[in-house]
Short mmCIF file of C-alpha atoms in Angstrom, two decimals:
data_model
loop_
_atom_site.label_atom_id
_atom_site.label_comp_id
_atom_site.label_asym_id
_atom_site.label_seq_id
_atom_site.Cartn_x
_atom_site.Cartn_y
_atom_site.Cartn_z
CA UNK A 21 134.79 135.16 154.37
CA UNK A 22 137.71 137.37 153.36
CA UNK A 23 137.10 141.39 153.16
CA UNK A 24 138.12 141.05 149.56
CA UNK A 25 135.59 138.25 149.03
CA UNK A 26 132.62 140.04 150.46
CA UNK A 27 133.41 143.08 148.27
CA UNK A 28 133.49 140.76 145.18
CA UNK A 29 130.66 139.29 145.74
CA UNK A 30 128.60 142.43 146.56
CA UNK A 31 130.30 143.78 143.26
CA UNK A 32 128.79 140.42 141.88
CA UNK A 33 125.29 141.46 142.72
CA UNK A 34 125.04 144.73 141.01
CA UNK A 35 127.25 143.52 138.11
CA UNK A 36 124.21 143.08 136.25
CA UNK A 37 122.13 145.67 138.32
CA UNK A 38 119.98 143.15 140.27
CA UNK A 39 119.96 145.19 143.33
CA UNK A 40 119.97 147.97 141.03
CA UNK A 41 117.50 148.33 138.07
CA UNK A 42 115.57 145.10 138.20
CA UNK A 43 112.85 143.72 141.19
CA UNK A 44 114.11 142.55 144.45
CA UNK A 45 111.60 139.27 144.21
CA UNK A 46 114.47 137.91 141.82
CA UNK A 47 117.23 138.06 144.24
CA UNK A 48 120.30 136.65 142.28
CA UNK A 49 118.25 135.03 140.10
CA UNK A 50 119.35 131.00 138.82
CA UNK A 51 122.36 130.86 141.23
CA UNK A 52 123.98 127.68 141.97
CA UNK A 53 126.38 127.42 145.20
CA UNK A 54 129.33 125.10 145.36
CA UNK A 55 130.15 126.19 148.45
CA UNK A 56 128.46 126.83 152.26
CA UNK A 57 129.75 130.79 151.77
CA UNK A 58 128.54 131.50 148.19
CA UNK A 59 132.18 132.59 147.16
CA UNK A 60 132.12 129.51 144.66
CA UNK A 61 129.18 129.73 142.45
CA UNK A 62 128.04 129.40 138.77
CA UNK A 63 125.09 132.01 137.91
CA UNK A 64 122.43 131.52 134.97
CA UNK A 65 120.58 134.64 133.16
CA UNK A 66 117.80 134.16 130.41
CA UNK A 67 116.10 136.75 128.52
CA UNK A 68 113.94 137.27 125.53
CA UNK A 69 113.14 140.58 123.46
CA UNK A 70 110.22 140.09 120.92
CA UNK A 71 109.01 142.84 119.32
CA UNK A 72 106.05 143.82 116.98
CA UNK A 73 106.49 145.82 114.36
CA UNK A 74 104.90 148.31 111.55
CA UNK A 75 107.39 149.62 108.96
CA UNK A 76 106.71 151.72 106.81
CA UNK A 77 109.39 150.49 103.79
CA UNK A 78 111.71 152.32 101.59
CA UNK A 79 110.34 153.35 97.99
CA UNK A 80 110.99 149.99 95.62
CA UNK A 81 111.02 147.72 98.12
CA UNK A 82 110.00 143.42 97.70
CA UNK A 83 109.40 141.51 100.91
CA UNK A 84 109.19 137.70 99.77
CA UNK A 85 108.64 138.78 96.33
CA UNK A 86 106.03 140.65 96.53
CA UNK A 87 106.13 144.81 96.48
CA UNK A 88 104.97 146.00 99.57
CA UNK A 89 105.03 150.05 101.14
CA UNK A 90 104.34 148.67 104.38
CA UNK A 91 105.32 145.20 106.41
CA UNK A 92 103.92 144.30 109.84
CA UNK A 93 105.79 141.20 111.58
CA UNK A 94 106.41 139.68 114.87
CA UNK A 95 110.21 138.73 115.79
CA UNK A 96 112.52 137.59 118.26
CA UNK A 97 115.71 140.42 118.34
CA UNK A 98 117.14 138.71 121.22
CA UNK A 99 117.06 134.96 122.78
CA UNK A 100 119.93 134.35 125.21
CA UNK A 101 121.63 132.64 128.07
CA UNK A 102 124.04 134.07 130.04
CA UNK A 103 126.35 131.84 132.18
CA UNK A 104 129.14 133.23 134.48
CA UNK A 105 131.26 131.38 137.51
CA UNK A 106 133.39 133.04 139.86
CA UNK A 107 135.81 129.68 140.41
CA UNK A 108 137.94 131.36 143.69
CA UNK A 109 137.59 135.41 144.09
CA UNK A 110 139.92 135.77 141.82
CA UNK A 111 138.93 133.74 138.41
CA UNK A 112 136.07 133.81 136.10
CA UNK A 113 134.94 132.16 133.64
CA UNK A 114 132.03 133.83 131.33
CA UNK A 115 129.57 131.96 128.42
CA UNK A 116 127.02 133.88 126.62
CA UNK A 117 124.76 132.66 123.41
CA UNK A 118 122.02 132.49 121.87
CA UNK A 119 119.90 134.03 118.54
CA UNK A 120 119.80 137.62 117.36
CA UNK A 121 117.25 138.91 114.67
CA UNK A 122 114.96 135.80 113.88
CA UNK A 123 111.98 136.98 111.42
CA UNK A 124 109.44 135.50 109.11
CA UNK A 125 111.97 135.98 106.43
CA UNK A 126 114.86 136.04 107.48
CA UNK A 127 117.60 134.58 110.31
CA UNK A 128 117.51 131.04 110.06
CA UNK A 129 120.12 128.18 109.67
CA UNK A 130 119.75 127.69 105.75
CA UNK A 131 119.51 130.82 104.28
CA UNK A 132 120.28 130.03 100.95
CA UNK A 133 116.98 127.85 100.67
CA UNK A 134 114.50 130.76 100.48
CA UNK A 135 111.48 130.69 102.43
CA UNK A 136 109.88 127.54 101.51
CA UNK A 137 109.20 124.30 103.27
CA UNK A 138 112.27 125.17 105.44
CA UNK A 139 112.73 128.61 105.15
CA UNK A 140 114.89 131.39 105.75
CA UNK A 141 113.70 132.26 108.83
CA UNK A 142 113.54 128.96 110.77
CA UNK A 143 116.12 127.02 112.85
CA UNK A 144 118.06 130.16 113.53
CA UNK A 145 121.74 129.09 114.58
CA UNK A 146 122.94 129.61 118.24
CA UNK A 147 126.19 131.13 118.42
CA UNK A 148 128.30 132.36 121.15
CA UNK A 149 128.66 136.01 122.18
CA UNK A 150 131.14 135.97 125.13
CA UNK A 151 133.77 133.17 125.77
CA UNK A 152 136.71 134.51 127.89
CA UNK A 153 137.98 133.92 131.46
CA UNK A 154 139.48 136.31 133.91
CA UNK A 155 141.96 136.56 136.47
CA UNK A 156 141.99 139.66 139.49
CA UNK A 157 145.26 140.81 139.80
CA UNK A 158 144.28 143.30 142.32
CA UNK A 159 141.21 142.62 144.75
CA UNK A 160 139.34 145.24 146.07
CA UNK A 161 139.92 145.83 149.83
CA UNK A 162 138.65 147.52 153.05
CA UNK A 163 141.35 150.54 152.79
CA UNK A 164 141.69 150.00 148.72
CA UNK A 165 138.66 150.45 146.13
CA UNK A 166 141.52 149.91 142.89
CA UNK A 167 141.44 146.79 141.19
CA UNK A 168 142.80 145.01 138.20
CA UNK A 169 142.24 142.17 136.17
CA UNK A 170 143.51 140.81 132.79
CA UNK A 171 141.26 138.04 130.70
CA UNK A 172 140.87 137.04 127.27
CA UNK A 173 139.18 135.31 124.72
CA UNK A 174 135.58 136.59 122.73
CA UNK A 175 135.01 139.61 124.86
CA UNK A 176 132.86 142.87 125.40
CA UNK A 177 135.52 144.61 126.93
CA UNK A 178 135.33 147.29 124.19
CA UNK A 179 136.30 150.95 123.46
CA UNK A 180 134.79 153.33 122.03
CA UNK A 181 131.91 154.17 124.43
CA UNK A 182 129.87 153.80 127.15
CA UNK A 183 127.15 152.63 124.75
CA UNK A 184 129.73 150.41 122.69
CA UNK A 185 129.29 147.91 125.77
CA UNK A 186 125.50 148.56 126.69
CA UNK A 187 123.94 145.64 128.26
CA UNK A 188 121.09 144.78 126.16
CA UNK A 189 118.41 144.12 129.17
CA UNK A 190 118.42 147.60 130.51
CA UNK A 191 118.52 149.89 127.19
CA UNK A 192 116.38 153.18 128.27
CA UNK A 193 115.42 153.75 124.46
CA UNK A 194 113.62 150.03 122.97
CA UNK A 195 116.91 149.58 121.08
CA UNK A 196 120.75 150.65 120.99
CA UNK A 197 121.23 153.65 117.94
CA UNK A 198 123.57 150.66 116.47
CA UNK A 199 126.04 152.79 115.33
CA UNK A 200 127.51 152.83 118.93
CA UNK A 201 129.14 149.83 118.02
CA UNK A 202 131.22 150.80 114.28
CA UNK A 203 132.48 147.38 113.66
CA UNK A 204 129.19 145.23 114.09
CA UNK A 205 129.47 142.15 111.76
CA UNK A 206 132.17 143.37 109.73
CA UNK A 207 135.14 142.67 111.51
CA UNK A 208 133.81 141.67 114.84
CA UNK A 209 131.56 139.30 115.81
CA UNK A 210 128.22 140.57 116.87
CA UNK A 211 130.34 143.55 119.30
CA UNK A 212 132.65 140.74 120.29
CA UNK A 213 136.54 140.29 119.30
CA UNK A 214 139.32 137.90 120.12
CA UNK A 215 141.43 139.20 122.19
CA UNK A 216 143.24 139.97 125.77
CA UNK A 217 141.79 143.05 127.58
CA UNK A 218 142.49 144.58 131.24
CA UNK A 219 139.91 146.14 133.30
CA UNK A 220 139.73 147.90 136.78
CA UNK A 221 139.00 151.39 138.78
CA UNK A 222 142.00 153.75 140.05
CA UNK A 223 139.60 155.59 142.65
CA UNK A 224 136.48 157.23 140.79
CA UNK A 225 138.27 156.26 137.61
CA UNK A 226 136.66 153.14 135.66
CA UNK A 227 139.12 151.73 132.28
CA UNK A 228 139.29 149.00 130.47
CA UNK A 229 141.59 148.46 127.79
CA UNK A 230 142.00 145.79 124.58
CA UNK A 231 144.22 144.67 121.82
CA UNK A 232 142.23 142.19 119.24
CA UNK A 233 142.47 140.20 116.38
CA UNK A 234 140.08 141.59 114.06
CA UNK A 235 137.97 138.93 111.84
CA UNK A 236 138.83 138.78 108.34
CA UNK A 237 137.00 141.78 105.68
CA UNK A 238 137.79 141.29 101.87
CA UNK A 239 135.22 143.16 100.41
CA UNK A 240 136.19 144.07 96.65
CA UNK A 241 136.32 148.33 96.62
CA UNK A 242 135.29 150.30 92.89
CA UNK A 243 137.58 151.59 90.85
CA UNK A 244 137.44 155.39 91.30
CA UNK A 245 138.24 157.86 88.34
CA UNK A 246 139.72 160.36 90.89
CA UNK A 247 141.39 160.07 94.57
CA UNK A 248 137.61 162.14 95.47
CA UNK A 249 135.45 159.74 94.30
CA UNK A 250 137.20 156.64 95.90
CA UNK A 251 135.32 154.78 98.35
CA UNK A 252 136.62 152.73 101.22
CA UNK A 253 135.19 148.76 101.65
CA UNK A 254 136.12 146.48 104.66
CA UNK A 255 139.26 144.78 103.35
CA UNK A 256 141.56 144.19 106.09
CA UNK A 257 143.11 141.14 104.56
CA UNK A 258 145.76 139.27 107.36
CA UNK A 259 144.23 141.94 109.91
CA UNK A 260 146.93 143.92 111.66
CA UNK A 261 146.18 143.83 115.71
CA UNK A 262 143.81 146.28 116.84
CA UNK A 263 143.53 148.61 119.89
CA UNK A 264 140.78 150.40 121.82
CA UNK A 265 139.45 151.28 125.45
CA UNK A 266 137.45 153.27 127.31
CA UNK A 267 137.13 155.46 130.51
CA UNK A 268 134.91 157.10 132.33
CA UNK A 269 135.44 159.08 135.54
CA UNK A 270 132.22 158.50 138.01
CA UNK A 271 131.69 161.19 140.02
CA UNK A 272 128.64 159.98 142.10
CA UNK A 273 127.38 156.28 142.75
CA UNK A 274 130.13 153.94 141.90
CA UNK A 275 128.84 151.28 139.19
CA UNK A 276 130.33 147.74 138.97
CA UNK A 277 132.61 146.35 136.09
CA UNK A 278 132.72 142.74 136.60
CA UNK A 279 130.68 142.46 133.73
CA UNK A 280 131.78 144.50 130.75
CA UNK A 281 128.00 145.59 130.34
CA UNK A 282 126.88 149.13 130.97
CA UNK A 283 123.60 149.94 132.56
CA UNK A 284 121.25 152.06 130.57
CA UNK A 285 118.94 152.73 133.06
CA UNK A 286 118.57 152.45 136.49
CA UNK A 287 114.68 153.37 136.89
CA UNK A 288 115.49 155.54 140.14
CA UNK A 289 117.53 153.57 142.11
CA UNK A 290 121.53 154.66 142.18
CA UNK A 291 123.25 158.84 141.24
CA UNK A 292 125.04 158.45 138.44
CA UNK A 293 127.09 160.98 136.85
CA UNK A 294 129.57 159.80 134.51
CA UNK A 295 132.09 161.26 132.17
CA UNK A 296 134.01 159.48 129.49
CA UNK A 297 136.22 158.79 126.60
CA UNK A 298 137.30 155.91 124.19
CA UNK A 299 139.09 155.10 121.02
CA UNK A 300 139.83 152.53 118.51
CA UNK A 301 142.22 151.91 115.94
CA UNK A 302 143.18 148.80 113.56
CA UNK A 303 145.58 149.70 110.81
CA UNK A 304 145.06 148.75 107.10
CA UNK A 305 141.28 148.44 107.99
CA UNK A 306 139.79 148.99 104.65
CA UNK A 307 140.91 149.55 101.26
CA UNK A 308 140.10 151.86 98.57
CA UNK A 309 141.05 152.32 94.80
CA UNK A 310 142.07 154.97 92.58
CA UNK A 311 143.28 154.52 88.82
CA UNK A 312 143.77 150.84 89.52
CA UNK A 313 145.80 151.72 92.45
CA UNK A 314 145.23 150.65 95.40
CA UNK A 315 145.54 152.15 99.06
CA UNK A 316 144.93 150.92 102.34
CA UNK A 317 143.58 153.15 105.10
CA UNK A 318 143.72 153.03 109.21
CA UNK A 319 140.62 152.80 111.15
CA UNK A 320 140.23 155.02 113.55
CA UNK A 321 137.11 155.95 116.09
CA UNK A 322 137.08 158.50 119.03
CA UNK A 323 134.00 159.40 121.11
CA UNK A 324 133.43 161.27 123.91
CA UNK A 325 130.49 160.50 126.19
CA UNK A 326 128.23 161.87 129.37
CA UNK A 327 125.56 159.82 131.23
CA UNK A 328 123.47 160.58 134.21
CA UNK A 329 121.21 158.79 135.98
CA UNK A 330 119.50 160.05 139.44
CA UNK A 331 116.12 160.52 141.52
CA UNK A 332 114.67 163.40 141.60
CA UNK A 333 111.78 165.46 144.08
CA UNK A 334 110.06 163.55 146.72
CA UNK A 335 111.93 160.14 147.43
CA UNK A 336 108.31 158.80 147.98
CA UNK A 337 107.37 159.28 144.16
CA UNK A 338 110.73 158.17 143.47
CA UNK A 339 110.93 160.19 140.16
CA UNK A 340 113.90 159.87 137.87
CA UNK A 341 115.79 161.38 135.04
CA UNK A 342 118.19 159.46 132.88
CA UNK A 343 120.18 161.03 130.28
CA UNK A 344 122.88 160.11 127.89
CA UNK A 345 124.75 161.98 125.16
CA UNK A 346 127.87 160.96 123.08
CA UNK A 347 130.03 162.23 120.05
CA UNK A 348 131.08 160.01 117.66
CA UNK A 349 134.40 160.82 115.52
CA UNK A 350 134.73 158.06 112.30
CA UNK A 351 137.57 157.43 109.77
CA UNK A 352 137.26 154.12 108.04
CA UNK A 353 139.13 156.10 104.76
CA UNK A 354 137.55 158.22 102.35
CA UNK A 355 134.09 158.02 101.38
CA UNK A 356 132.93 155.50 104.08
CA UNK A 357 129.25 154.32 103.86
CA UNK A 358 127.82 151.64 105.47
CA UNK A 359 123.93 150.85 105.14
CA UNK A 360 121.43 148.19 107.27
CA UNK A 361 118.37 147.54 108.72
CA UNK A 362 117.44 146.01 112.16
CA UNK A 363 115.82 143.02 110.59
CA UNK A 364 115.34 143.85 107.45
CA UNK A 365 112.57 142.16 105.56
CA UNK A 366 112.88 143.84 102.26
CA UNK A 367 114.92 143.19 99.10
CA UNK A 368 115.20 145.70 96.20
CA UNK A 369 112.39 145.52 93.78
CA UNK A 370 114.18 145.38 90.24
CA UNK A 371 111.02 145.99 88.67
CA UNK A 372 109.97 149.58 90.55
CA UNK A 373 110.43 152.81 88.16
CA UNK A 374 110.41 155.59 90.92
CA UNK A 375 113.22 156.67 92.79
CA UNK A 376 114.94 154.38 95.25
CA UNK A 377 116.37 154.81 98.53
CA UNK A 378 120.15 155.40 98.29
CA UNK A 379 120.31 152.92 101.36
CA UNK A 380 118.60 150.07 99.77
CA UNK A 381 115.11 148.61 100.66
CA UNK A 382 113.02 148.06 104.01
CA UNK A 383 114.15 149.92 106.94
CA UNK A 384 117.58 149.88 105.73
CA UNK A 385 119.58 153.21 106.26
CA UNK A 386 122.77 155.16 106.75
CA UNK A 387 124.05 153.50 109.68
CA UNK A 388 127.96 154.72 109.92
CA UNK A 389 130.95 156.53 107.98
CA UNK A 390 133.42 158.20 108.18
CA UNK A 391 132.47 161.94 109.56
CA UNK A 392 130.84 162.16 112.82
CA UNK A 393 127.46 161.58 114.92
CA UNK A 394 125.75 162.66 117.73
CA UNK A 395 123.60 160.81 119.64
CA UNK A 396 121.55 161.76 122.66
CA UNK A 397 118.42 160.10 124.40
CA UNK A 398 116.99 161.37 127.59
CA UNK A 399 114.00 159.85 129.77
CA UNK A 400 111.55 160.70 132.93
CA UNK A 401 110.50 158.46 135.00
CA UNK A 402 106.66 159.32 136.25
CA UNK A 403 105.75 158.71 139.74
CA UNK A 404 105.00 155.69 141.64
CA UNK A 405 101.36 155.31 141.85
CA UNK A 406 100.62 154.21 145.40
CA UNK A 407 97.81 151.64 143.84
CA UNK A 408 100.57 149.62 141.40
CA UNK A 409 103.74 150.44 142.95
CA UNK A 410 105.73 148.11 140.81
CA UNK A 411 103.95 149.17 137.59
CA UNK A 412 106.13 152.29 136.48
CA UNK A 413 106.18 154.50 133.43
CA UNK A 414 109.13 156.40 131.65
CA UNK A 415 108.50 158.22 128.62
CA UNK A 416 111.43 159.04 126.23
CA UNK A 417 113.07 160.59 123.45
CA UNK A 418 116.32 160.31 121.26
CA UNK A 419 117.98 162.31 118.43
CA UNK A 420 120.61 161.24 116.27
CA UNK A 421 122.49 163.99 114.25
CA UNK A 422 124.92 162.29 111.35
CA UNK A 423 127.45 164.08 109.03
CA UNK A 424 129.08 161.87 107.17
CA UNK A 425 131.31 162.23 104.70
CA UNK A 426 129.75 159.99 102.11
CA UNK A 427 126.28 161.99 102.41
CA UNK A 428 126.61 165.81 102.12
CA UNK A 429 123.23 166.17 103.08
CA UNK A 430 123.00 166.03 106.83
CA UNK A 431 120.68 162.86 108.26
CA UNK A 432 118.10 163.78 111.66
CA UNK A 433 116.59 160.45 113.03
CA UNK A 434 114.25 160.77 115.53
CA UNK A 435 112.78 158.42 118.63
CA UNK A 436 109.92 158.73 120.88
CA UNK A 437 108.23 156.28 123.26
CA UNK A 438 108.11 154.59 126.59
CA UNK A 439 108.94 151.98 128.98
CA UNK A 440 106.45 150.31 130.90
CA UNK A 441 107.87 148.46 134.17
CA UNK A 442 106.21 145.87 135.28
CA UNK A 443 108.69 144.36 137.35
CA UNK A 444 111.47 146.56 136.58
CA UNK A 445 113.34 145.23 133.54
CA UNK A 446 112.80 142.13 134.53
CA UNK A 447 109.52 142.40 132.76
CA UNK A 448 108.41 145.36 130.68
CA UNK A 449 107.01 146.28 127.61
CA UNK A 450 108.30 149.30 125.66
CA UNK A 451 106.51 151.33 122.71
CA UNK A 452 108.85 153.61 120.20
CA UNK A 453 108.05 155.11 117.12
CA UNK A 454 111.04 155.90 115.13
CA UNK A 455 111.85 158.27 111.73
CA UNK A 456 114.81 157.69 109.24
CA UNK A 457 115.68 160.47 106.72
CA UNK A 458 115.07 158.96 102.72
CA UNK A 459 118.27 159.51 100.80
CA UNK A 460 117.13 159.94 96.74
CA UNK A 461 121.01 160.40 96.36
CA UNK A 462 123.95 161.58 98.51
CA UNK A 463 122.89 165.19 99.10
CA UNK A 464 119.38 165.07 99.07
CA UNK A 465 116.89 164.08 101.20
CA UNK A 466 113.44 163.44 100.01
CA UNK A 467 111.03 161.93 102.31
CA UNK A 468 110.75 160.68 106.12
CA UNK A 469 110.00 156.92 107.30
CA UNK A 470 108.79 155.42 110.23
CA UNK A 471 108.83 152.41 112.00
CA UNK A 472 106.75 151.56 115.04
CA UNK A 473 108.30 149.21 117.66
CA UNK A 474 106.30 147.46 120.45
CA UNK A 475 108.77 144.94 122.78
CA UNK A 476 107.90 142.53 125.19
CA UNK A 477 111.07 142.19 127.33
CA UNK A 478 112.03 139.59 130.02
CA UNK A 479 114.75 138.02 131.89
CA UNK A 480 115.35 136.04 134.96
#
């Protein structure tokens, strides 16, 4: 096999941290040959996130018409299939789909046919994630770690962060903050835009780059009194071409990109330290409206980002720290608010007298706007007990600071739990316990809410 090949392919088996984060019983996994050397394949990855919930809901909240303070449910966030074929070292071809957010309420294939014999929440529809192929410009070599490639299609290739293309099997908190990726099912597609992106590493340098097609927004913005009061909706009508990328400089352990997906953490086995920075603009984004008049307004998202990842002590005990912090800089125009819930289950209760949650009802909550936010989670993993080697335990926690704009009152959201590893991520369960800030109105905040998340996790 070529020097270039056997590079690619060892690139292949930590593109998804095999070697790296997950158990060595799984090898490469469902991996199908179509040639003696392995440098023709096609590779299969399945995984499942179910999770268990207790929410406490916002004030005036209905779930399935009835008022309820408190909803416990069982629900599938994530059901997917991952396929990927490296063709000749140089082309690619990647398919990923499946069903996101499937509840007893909510998330199935006729939602307009309430939750009766059929239901809301059954016969979710399967959808594709990824579609795009690739082609390597530039190989990696003996004397030469650079590379280059160019692909396009529905991709994951994104700016802003390193969070903004976290792989969703190795998150160290039970969940992404969300807000990491600004765009999600407005005027992407679940993270994912058409488009034509380039990728590669100039030495310890990792980039990738993008210019999209943003899906259509025509939401229909109020008419303001005054140019302070207007608000900004998604409204991008023939959506001008966007931009965005991302780099980070890695100053340790070099991590792969043949996958766009980012590693959250590595449960003790590679030294990470990475730096990095990303942007995103799409002009005439949203629109806003003044007087009758109205304007259009730029998109625009910076963020700046740090993430570490190394043992620590006695390589026996194989103890761990992984840490992650990033800054978040938002314009979507003036007056930016965007609400949601992971799954919500609730509905506004017409009929409640009290005071209602600015967000709306459930879990729902501020999620992003223009202003900025600050996100930072950091985790320990305990030491290998010499009885259950395998069976490890990482406790952590995560703030989230938001200033928005929108919400003069400044929002704190808290996280706390752990990750229990039974076979690495290839099978864990994690318990968090999470608090949202209660918004009575735009600069007040009157109560706290929590939700408590346990996740059974697996992929093969």
């Amino acid at each position: 096999m070529k020097t270039s090949s056997v590079i690619l392919f060892a690139l292949l088996l930590g593109s998804f941290g095999l070697n790296a984060q997950g158990s060595q019983d799984y090898g490469t996994g469902l991996k199908m040959n179509f040639n003696e050397k392995g440098s023709k394949y096609m590779r299969f990855i399945l995984w499942n996130q179910i999770w268990a919930r207790s929410i406490d809901n916002n004030p005036g909240t209905l779930v399935n018409g009835t008022p309820s303070d408190n909803t416990l449910d069982i629900s599938a966030r994530r059901i997917r299939i991952l396929a990927y074929s490296q063709i000749s070292p140089r082309y690619m071809v990647v398919l990923h789909f499946g069903v996101n957010n499937q509840s007893f309420v909510q998330g199935g294939g006729s939602a307009t046919s309430g939750t009766g014999g059929y239901g809301a929440g059954k016969k979710p529809q399967m959808f594709f994630h990824d579609a795009y192929s690739e082609y390597a410009i530039k190989l990696a070599t003996k004397d030469s770690p650079n590379t280059l490639s160019i692909g396009a299609g529905l991709h994951y290739f994104n700016g802003i962060s390193r969070m903004t293309s976290a792989s969703t099997l190795n998150f160290l908190a039970v969940d992404a903050p969300i807000f990491n990726w600004p765009l999600i099912e407005n005027s992407d597609q679940f993270a994912r835009l058409y488009g034509i992106y380039a990728k590669g590493k100039l030495g310890k340098l990792d980039y990738r780059l993008n210019v999209n097609k943003p899906f259509a927004t025509n939401l229909t913005p109020t008419n303001a009194s005054t140019s302070n009061a207007a608000i900004a909706v998604d409204n991008n009508g023939d959506s001008k071409l966007s931009t965005g990328g991302y780099a980070m400089y890695q100053f340790l352990d070099q991590e792969s990109n043949l996958l766009p997906y980012t590693v959250g953490t590595y449960v003790g086995t590679k030294r990470v330290f990475n730096l990095g920075a990303g942007f995103y603009n799409q002009p005439e984004g949203t629109i806003s409206q003044t007087n009758g008049l109205k304007s259009k307004h730029a998109i625009n998202s910076f963020a700046v980002d740090a993430f570490v990842d190394m043992p620590i002590g006695d390589k026996k005990k194989n103890m761990a720290i992984t840490a992650y912090s990033a800054l978040y800089l938002n314009d979507f125009g003036p007056n930016y608010l965007r609400n949601t819930g992971i799954m919500n289950p609730g509905t506004i209760d017409p009929a409640y007298t009290g005071t209602k949650a600015l967000a709306g009802a459930g879990n729902a909550r501020p999620l992003v706007g223009t202003g900025s936010i600050w996100y930072t989670q950091a985790g320990l993993l305990l030491p290998k007990n010499s009885d259950s080697p395998k069976l490890r335990v990482q406790p952590f926690v995560a703030y989230t600071l938001k200033q928005l704009d929108a919400l003069p009152a400044a929002g704190s959201y808290f996280d706390i739990g752990s990750n229990f590893y039974i076979d690495g991520h290839n099978s864990k369960i994690t318990l968090q316990y999470s608090s949202r800030p209660i918004y009575s109105s735009k600069d007040n905040i009157s109560d706290y809410k929590g939700e408590f998340v346990i996740q059974f996790a697996n992929y093969l």
